[in-house]
């Protein structure tokens, strides 16, 4: 009789597979309050690596990290009408503190445009103070009615950038720079997900923005996941908070602003883009552990060798972990590391030691091969090459999947049919329009973004040749 699979097969029940993997790979648990999550050490390690890579790119773009309060006076949110209307259903409001009713209710941070503008209006006095480029790493609360770990939770972790500029053009260009040089570069070159850069339709824009730029990834079930957004806020918040500056020619001018963010939702995107029926497959450039060296048996010489190899690989710049827990059966440990998606396993037992070899198991393409371990330099030179090959393979598979499952269509009905069947559709925006967008929504199908015919980002919603990318989404 065949053994029952460790994970529900993707083809059988993709949502169940996703939940099984989160549990079996020890990524997260549901929190005690509905819609919250506890991120376990391995899952948090993935988020930490994302933070490190993103933070470096954000700083390269000129932004500095700061921190703003979790509690926001409710009156702040009411100053920008479209913003408060957009977030009203998701707000968590505190009415009591210290055993007393508060004079003014406070909102638990859903996003920080309002409170940051309160301080931008104090900090910006002159054109010399611009551009002001701020980022914060924080948690936010948006009360979620249909929670799903990492994808939709009432509390999640993220970074949110907020900037003020002297001109519309400067703000527009900076939002595009974050979109392209920070988010796209990270998602393609580190996460290995071939995301699409696009522009949101007016219906899908961030509340209070004049333009929203998005990055959309196709998951293995054909649905879309919004991986990150960069917003042009225009002067909407500047008007509400009187965020102004004295220009070079002595006139008082309102600033132009942007905001942009990515969150722990990217962990969910990582799982659903690369995971298979055996577990996670973590891109080597992201992986907290790129290689694990396993002792098959508790032989003193074997233990010594795996530790020696671990030290050699660490010295060569590989993020490595030694697994010499021989009181736990080898098979169970190997399966656990496979579930966690560690790119490479180096397995050594007494016979391997005699032969000066080890078994190299590659998680991403699959398969095993013997490698020499009696020459430290040889193994240390091999690993980076293997890891880069596997990084490239994940990106290639992501791109091929999206291209194979995206159909060019010419009617609203064909677009809906392609999305319901588990793919994406491309349809001219001039054909679809806002009326067609509303018709798609009746079937839980959305316009994920607008793109140009050659895959670029259109300058305006109604730019000639603009294509709507249509899909079902998380």
Coordinates of C-alpha atoms in Angstrom, one line a residue:
X1 CA 0.0 0.0 0.0
X2 CA 1.4 3.4 -1.0
X3 CA 2.1 5.9 1.8
X4 CA -0.3 8.8 2.2
X5 CA 1.3 12.0 0.9
X6 CA 2.7 14.4 3.5
X7 CA 0.9 17.3 1.8
X8 CA -2.4 17.4 0.0
X9 CA -1.5 17.4 -3.7
X10 CA -1.8 20.9 -5.3
X11 CA -3.9 19.4 -8.2
X12 CA -6.4 18.0 -5.6
X13 CA -6.9 21.0 -3.4
X14 CA -4.6 24.0 -3.7
X15 CA -5.9 25.9 -0.7
X16 CA -5.5 22.8 1.5
X17 CA -2.0 22.2 0.1
X18 CA -1.1 25.8 1.1
X19 CA -2.3 25.4 4.6
X20 CA -0.7 22.0 5.0
X21 CA 2.6 23.4 3.9
X22 CA 2.5 26.3 6.3
X23 CA 1.9 23.8 9.1
X24 CA 4.3 21.1 8.1
X25 CA 7.1 23.4 7.2
X26 CA 6.6 25.2 10.6
X27 CA 6.1 28.7 9.0
X28 CA 3.2 30.1 11.0
X29 CA 0.2 29.3 13.2
X30 CA -3.1 31.1 13.6
X31 CA -3.1 33.6 16.4
X32 CA -5.6 33.6 19.3
X33 CA -7.7 36.4 17.8
X34 CA -9.4 35.6 14.6
X35 CA -7.4 36.9 11.6
X36 CA -4.0 37.1 13.4
X37 CA -1.0 34.9 13.0
X38 CA 2.1 33.8 14.9
X39 CA 5.1 33.7 12.6
X40 CA 7.4 30.8 13.6
X41 CA 11.2 31.1 13.5
X42 CA 11.7 29.6 10.0
X43 CA 8.9 31.7 8.5
X44 CA 10.2 34.8 10.3
X45 CA 13.7 33.9 8.9
X46 CA 12.3 34.2 5.4
X47 CA 10.8 37.6 6.3
X48 CA 14.1 38.8 7.8
X49 CA 15.9 38.0 4.6
X50 CA 13.2 39.9 2.6
X51 CA 13.7 42.8 5.0
X52 CA 17.5 42.8 4.6
X53 CA 17.3 42.7 0.8
X54 CA 14.5 45.3 0.6
X55 CA 16.0 47.6 3.2
X56 CA 19.3 47.8 1.2
X57 CA 17.5 48.8 -2.0
X58 CA 15.3 51.3 -0.2
X59 CA 18.3 53.0 1.2
X60 CA 20.0 53.0 -2.2
X61 CA 17.0 54.9 -3.4
X62 CA 17.8 57.6 -0.8
X63 CA 15.1 56.9 1.8
X64 CA 15.9 56.8 5.6
X65 CA 14.2 54.6 8.2
X66 CA 12.0 56.2 10.9
X67 CA 9.2 55.1 13.2
X68 CA 5.7 56.6 13.8
X69 CA 3.1 55.7 16.5
X70 CA 0.8 52.7 16.2
X71 CA -2.1 54.8 17.5
X72 CA -3.5 57.5 15.3
X73 CA -6.2 60.1 16.4
X74 CA -9.4 59.2 14.6
X75 CA -9.7 62.9 13.5
X76 CA -6.6 62.5 11.4
X77 CA -8.2 59.9 9.1
X78 CA -11.3 62.1 8.5
X79 CA -9.3 64.9 6.9
X80 CA -8.9 63.2 3.6
X81 CA -12.4 62.0 2.6
X82 CA -11.5 59.4 0.0
X83 CA -8.9 57.9 2.3
X84 CA -11.2 57.4 5.3
X85 CA -13.9 56.1 3.0
X86 CA -11.6 53.5 1.6
X87 CA -10.3 52.3 5.0
X88 CA -13.5 52.7 7.1
X89 CA -14.6 49.0 6.9
X90 CA -11.2 47.7 8.0
X91 CA -10.4 50.0 10.9
X92 CA -9.8 48.8 14.5
X93 CA -10.7 51.7 16.9
X94 CA -9.7 52.0 20.6
X95 CA -12.2 53.8 22.7
X96 CA -10.9 53.0 26.2
X97 CA -7.5 53.2 27.8
X98 CA -6.2 53.0 31.4
X99 CA -9.7 52.1 32.6
X100 CA -11.3 55.2 31.2
X101 CA -13.1 56.3 28.0
X102 CA -10.8 58.2 25.8
X103 CA -11.6 61.8 25.0
X104 CA -11.0 61.0 21.3
X105 CA -11.0 57.5 19.9
X106 CA -7.7 56.3 18.4
X107 CA -7.3 54.1 15.3
X108 CA -4.8 51.3 15.3
X109 CA -2.5 52.1 12.3
X110 CA -4.0 50.7 9.0
X111 CA -1.4 52.8 7.1
X112 CA 0.4 55.9 8.0
X113 CA -0.3 58.6 5.4
X114 CA -2.3 60.7 7.9
X115 CA 0.0 60.7 10.9
X116 CA 3.2 61.1 8.8
X117 CA 1.6 64.1 7.0
X118 CA 1.0 65.6 10.4
X119 CA 4.8 65.6 11.0
X120 CA 5.8 66.3 7.4
X121 CA 3.8 69.6 7.7
X122 CA 6.0 70.5 10.7
X123 CA 9.3 69.3 9.2
X124 CA 8.9 70.8 5.7
X125 CA 9.4 74.6 5.6
X126 CA 11.5 75.4 2.6
X127 CA 12.4 73.9 -0.8
X128 CA 15.7 73.0 0.9
X129 CA 13.9 70.4 3.0
X130 CA 12.8 68.5 -0.2
X131 CA 12.7 65.8 -1.2
X132 CA 11.9 64.2 2.2
X133 CA 12.2 60.5 1.9
X134 CA 11.1 58.3 4.8
X135 CA 10.5 54.6 5.3
X136 CA 9.3 52.6 8.3
X137 CA 9.2 48.9 9.1
X138 CA 6.1 48.3 11.2
X139 CA 2.9 46.4 11.8
X140 CA -0.5 47.5 10.6
X141 CA -4.1 46.4 11.4
X142 CA -6.8 46.1 8.8
X143 CA -9.7 44.0 10.2
X144 CA -10.0 41.0 7.8
X145 CA -13.3 39.2 7.3
X146 CA -11.8 36.3 5.3
X147 CA -8.4 35.7 6.8
X148 CA -5.7 33.5 5.3
X149 CA -2.2 33.2 6.8
X150 CA 0.3 35.5 5.2
X151 CA -2.1 36.5 2.4
X152 CA -4.9 38.3 4.4
X153 CA -4.5 38.8 8.1
X154 CA -5.9 41.4 10.4
X155 CA -2.4 42.3 11.5
X156 CA 0.6 42.0 9.3
X157 CA 4.2 43.2 9.0
X158 CA 5.4 45.5 6.2
X159 CA 7.4 48.5 5.2
X160 CA 5.8 51.7 4.2
X161 CA 7.6 54.5 2.4
X162 CA 6.3 58.1 2.5
X163 CA 7.9 61.0 0.5
X164 CA 7.3 64.7 -0.2
X165 CA 8.6 66.5 -3.3
X166 CA 8.6 69.9 -4.8
X167 CA 7.1 69.0 -8.1
X168 CA 4.6 66.5 -9.6
X169 CA 7.3 65.2 -11.9
X170 CA 9.8 64.5 -9.1
X171 CA 7.1 62.6 -7.1
X172 CA 5.9 60.7 -10.2
X173 CA 9.5 59.7 -11.1
X174 CA 10.3 58.6 -7.5
X175 CA 7.2 56.4 -7.3
X176 CA 8.2 54.8 -10.6
X177 CA 11.8 54.4 -9.3
X178 CA 10.6 52.5 -6.2
X179 CA 8.3 50.4 -8.4
X180 CA 11.1 49.4 -10.8
X181 CA 14.5 49.7 -9.0
X182 CA 13.4 48.5 -5.6
X183 CA 10.4 46.2 -5.8
X184 CA 10.7 44.7 -9.3
X185 CA 14.5 44.2 -8.9
X186 CA 14.0 42.4 -5.6
X187 CA 11.0 40.3 -6.7
X188 CA 12.6 39.1 -9.9
X189 CA 16.3 38.8 -8.9
X190 CA 15.9 37.6 -5.3
X191 CA 12.4 36.1 -5.0
X192 CA 12.7 34.6 -8.5
X193 CA 9.1 35.6 -9.3
X194 CA 8.6 37.1 -12.8
X195 CA 6.1 39.8 -11.7
X196 CA 4.3 42.1 -14.1
X197 CA 4.8 45.9 -13.7
X198 CA 1.5 47.8 -14.3
X199 CA -0.8 50.6 -13.5
X200 CA -4.0 50.1 -11.5
X201 CA -7.4 51.2 -13.0
X202 CA -9.1 54.1 -11.2
X203 CA -11.4 51.6 -9.5
X204 CA -8.5 49.7 -8.1
X205 CA -6.3 52.6 -6.9
X206 CA -5.2 53.2 -3.3
X207 CA -7.7 55.4 -1.5
X208 CA -6.6 59.0 -1.9
X209 CA -4.0 58.3 -4.7
X210 CA -4.0 59.8 -8.2
X211 CA -2.1 56.8 -9.5
X212 CA -1.2 53.3 -8.2
X213 CA 1.6 51.3 -9.7
X214 CA 1.5 47.5 -8.9
X215 CA 3.4 44.3 -9.3
X216 CA 1.4 41.2 -10.0
X217 CA 2.6 37.7 -9.8
X218 CA 1.0 34.5 -11.1
X219 CA 0.7 31.7 -8.5
X220 CA 0.9 28.0 -9.4
X221 CA -3.0 27.8 -9.5
X222 CA -3.2 30.5 -12.1
X223 CA -4.5 33.2 -9.7
X224 CA -2.9 36.6 -9.4
X225 CA -1.3 38.0 -6.2
X226 CA -0.6 41.7 -5.8
X227 CA 2.9 41.6 -4.5
X228 CA 3.5 45.3 -3.8
X229 CA 2.3 48.8 -4.8
X230 CA 3.7 52.3 -5.2
X231 CA 1.3 55.3 -5.2
X232 CA 1.4 58.8 -6.5
X233 CA -0.7 60.7 -3.9
X234 CA -0.6 64.0 -5.8
X235 CA -1.5 66.9 -3.4
X236 CA -4.5 65.3 -1.7
X237 CA -2.9 64.7 1.7
X238 CA -0.9 67.9 1.4
X239 CA -4.1 69.9 1.1
X240 CA -5.7 68.1 4.0
X241 CA -2.7 68.6 6.3
X242 CA -1.3 71.9 4.8
X243 CA 2.0 70.3 4.0
X244 CA 3.6 73.2 2.2
X245 CA 7.0 74.8 1.5
X246 CA 8.5 78.1 0.5
X247 CA 9.7 77.8 -3.1
X248 CA 12.8 79.4 -4.5
X249 CA 10.9 82.3 -5.9
X250 CA 9.3 83.0 -2.5
X251 CA 5.8 81.4 -3.0
X252 CA 4.1 79.0 -0.6
X253 CA 3.5 75.7 -2.4
X254 CA 1.9 72.4 -1.5
X255 CA 4.2 69.4 -1.7
X256 CA 3.6 66.4 -4.0
X257 CA 3.8 63.0 -2.4
X258 CA 4.2 59.3 -2.8
X259 CA 3.7 56.2 -0.6
X260 CA 4.7 52.6 -1.2
X261 CA 4.8 49.3 0.6
X262 CA 5.2 45.5 0.6
X263 CA 4.3 43.1 3.3
X264 CA 4.5 39.6 4.7
X265 CA 2.1 38.8 1.9
X266 CA 5.3 38.2 -0.1
X267 CA 5.9 35.1 2.1
X268 CA 2.6 33.7 0.8
X269 CA 3.6 34.7 -2.7
X270 CA 6.9 32.8 -2.3
X271 CA 5.0 29.7 -1.1
X272 CA 2.5 29.7 -3.9
X273 CA 4.9 30.6 -6.7
X274 CA 7.6 28.0 -6.1
X275 CA 6.2 25.4 -3.7
X276 CA 5.4 21.9 -5.0
X277 CA 3.9 18.7 -3.6
X278 CA 7.0 18.0 -1.6
X279 CA 7.1 21.4 0.1
X280 CA 8.7 24.8 -0.3
X281 CA 11.4 25.6 -2.8
X282 CA 13.2 28.7 -1.5
X283 CA 15.3 30.8 -4.0
X284 CA 18.9 30.5 -3.0
X285 CA 19.5 34.2 -3.0
X286 CA 16.7 34.6 -0.4
X287 CA 17.2 31.4 1.6
X288 CA 18.2 31.9 5.3
X289 CA 19.8 28.4 4.9
X290 CA 21.2 27.8 1.5
X291 CA 22.8 24.4 2.3
X292 CA 22.3 21.9 5.2
X293 CA 25.0 19.3 5.9
X294 CA 23.4 16.2 7.4
X295 CA 25.1 13.4 9.3
X296 CA 23.3 10.2 8.4
X297 CA 24.5 8.3 11.5
X298 CA 26.0 9.2 14.8
X299 CA 29.5 8.1 14.0
X300 CA 32.1 10.4 15.6
X301 CA 34.1 10.6 12.4
X302 CA 31.0 11.5 10.4
X303 CA 30.0 14.1 13.0
X304 CA 33.4 15.7 12.8
X305 CA 33.3 15.7 9.0
X306 CA 29.9 17.4 8.6
X307 CA 31.0 20.1 11.1
X308 CA 34.2 20.6 9.1
X309 CA 32.3 20.9 5.9
X310 CA 29.9 23.3 7.5
X311 CA 32.8 25.5 8.6
X312 CA 34.4 25.4 5.1
X313 CA 31.2 26.4 3.4
X314 CA 30.5 29.1 5.9
X315 CA 34.0 30.5 5.2
X316 CA 33.2 30.5 1.5
X317 CA 30.1 32.7 2.1
X318 CA 27.4 30.0 1.9
X319 CA 24.6 30.3 4.5
X320 CA 24.9 26.8 6.0
X321 CA 23.5 24.8 8.8
X322 CA 24.9 21.5 10.2
X323 CA 22.3 18.9 11.2
X324 CA 24.0 16.4 13.4
X325 CA 20.9 15.4 15.4
X326 CA 21.4 11.7 14.9
X327 CA 19.0 10.9 17.7
X328 CA 16.3 11.8 15.1
X329 CA 16.0 9.3 12.2
X330 CA 17.8 10.6 9.0
X331 CA 14.8 10.0 6.8
X332 CA 12.6 12.3 9.0
X333 CA 15.2 15.0 9.0
X334 CA 15.7 14.8 5.2
X335 CA 11.9 15.2 4.7
X336 CA 11.8 18.1 7.1
X337 CA 14.5 20.0 5.2
X338 CA 12.7 19.2 1.9
X339 CA 9.5 20.6 3.3
X340 CA 11.3 23.8 4.3
X341 CA 12.7 24.1 0.8
X342 CA 16.4 24.4 1.6
X343 CA 18.1 24.5 -1.8
X344 CA 20.9 22.0 -1.2
X345 CA 21.4 19.1 1.2
X346 CA 24.8 17.5 1.6
X347 CA 24.3 14.0 3.2
X348 CA 27.3 12.1 4.7
X349 CA 27.4 8.6 6.3
X350 CA 30.2 6.2 7.2
X351 CA 30.5 4.7 3.7
X352 CA 30.6 8.2 2.1
X353 CA 33.4 9.1 4.5
X354 CA 35.4 6.1 3.5
X355 CA 35.1 7.1 -0.2
X356 CA 35.7 10.8 0.3
X357 CA 32.3 11.6 -1.1
X358 CA 28.9 12.9 -0.1
X359 CA 25.4 12.8 -1.7
X360 CA 24.3 16.2 -3.0
X361 CA 20.5 16.6 -3.1
X362 CA 19.1 19.6 -5.0
X363 CA 15.7 20.7 -3.8
X364 CA 14.7 23.0 -6.7
X365 CA 15.3 20.8 -9.8
X366 CA 15.2 17.6 -7.8
X367 CA 17.7 14.7 -7.9
X368 CA 20.9 13.6 -6.2
X369 CA 24.5 13.2 -7.3
X370 CA 27.7 12.1 -5.6
X371 CA 30.3 14.9 -5.0
X372 CA 33.8 14.8 -3.6
X373 CA 34.3 16.2 -0.2
X374 CA 37.9 15.3 0.4
X375 CA 38.9 18.5 -1.3
X376 CA 37.3 21.5 0.6
X377 CA 38.1 24.0 -2.2
X378 CA 36.3 21.9 -4.8
X379 CA 33.0 21.7 -2.9
X380 CA 33.2 25.3 -1.9
X381 CA 33.6 26.3 -5.5
X382 CA 30.7 24.0 -6.7
X383 CA 28.0 25.2 -4.3
X384 CA 27.7 28.9 -5.5
X385 CA 27.5 27.6 -9.1
X386 CA 24.7 25.1 -8.2
X387 CA 22.8 27.8 -6.2
X388 CA 22.9 30.3 -9.1
X389 CA 21.7 27.6 -11.6
X390 CA 18.7 26.9 -9.3
X391 CA 17.9 30.5 -8.8
X392 CA 17.7 31.0 -12.5
X393 CA 15.6 27.9 -12.9
X394 CA 12.9 29.2 -10.5
X395 CA 12.7 32.5 -12.4
X396 CA 12.5 30.7 -15.7
X397 CA 9.7 28.5 -14.5
X398 CA 7.8 31.5 -13.1
X399 CA 8.0 33.3 -16.4
X400 CA 7.1 30.2 -18.5
X401 CA 4.1 29.5 -16.4
X402 CA 2.7 33.0 -16.8
X403 CA 3.3 33.1 -20.5
X404 CA 1.7 29.7 -21.1
X405 CA -1.4 30.5 -19.1
X406 CA -2.0 34.0 -20.4
X407 CA -4.5 34.3 -23.3
X408 CA -5.0 37.2 -25.7
X409 CA -8.7 37.8 -26.0
X410 CA -11.0 40.3 -27.7
X411 CA -14.2 40.1 -25.7
X412 CA -15.3 40.5 -22.0
X413 CA -16.8 37.0 -22.1
X414 CA -13.5 35.4 -23.3
X415 CA -11.6 37.3 -20.6
X416 CA -13.8 36.0 -17.9
X417 CA -13.6 32.4 -19.3
X418 CA -9.8 32.5 -19.3
X419 CA -9.7 33.8 -15.7
X420 CA -12.3 31.3 -14.4
X421 CA -10.4 28.5 -16.1
X422 CA -7.3 29.3 -14.1
X423 CA -5.3 31.7 -16.2
X424 CA -4.8 35.3 -17.1
X425 CA -6.2 37.3 -20.0
X426 CA -5.0 40.3 -22.0
X427 CA -7.6 42.5 -23.5
X428 CA -7.4 46.0 -25.0
X429 CA -8.6 48.5 -22.4
X430 CA -10.4 50.4 -25.1
X431 CA -12.5 47.2 -25.6
X432 CA -13.0 46.4 -21.9
X433 CA -13.4 49.8 -20.3
X434 CA -15.0 50.6 -16.9
X435 CA -18.3 48.9 -18.0
X436 CA -16.5 45.7 -18.9
X437 CA -14.5 45.9 -15.6
X438 CA -17.8 46.0 -13.7
X439 CA -19.1 43.0 -15.6
X440 CA -16.0 41.0 -14.8
X441 CA -16.3 41.8 -11.1
X442 CA -19.7 40.1 -11.0
X443 CA -17.8 36.8 -11.7
X444 CA -15.1 37.6 -9.1
X445 CA -12.6 38.5 -11.9
X446 CA -10.7 41.8 -11.7
X447 CA -8.4 43.9 -13.8
X448 CA -5.1 43.4 -12.1
X449 CA -3.4 46.2 -13.9
X450 CA -3.0 48.1 -17.2
X451 CA 0.2 47.5 -19.3
X452 CA 1.4 48.6 -22.7
X453 CA 1.4 46.3 -25.6
X454 CA 5.2 45.6 -25.1
X455 CA 4.7 45.0 -21.4
X456 CA 5.6 48.4 -20.1
X457 CA 3.6 50.8 -17.8
X458 CA 1.3 53.2 -19.5
X459 CA 1.6 56.9 -18.8
X460 CA -2.2 57.3 -18.4
X461 CA -5.2 55.0 -18.0
X462 CA -6.4 55.9 -21.5
X463 CA -3.1 55.8 -23.3
X464 CA -3.4 54.4 -26.8
X465 CA -2.7 50.7 -27.0
X466 CA -3.2 50.1 -23.3
X467 CA -3.9 46.5 -22.4
X468 CA -5.9 45.2 -19.4
X469 CA -4.4 42.2 -17.6
X470 CA -7.4 40.2 -16.2
X471 CA -7.4 37.4 -13.6
X472 CA -8.9 36.0 -10.5
X473 CA -6.9 37.1 -7.5
X474 CA -6.1 36.4 -3.8

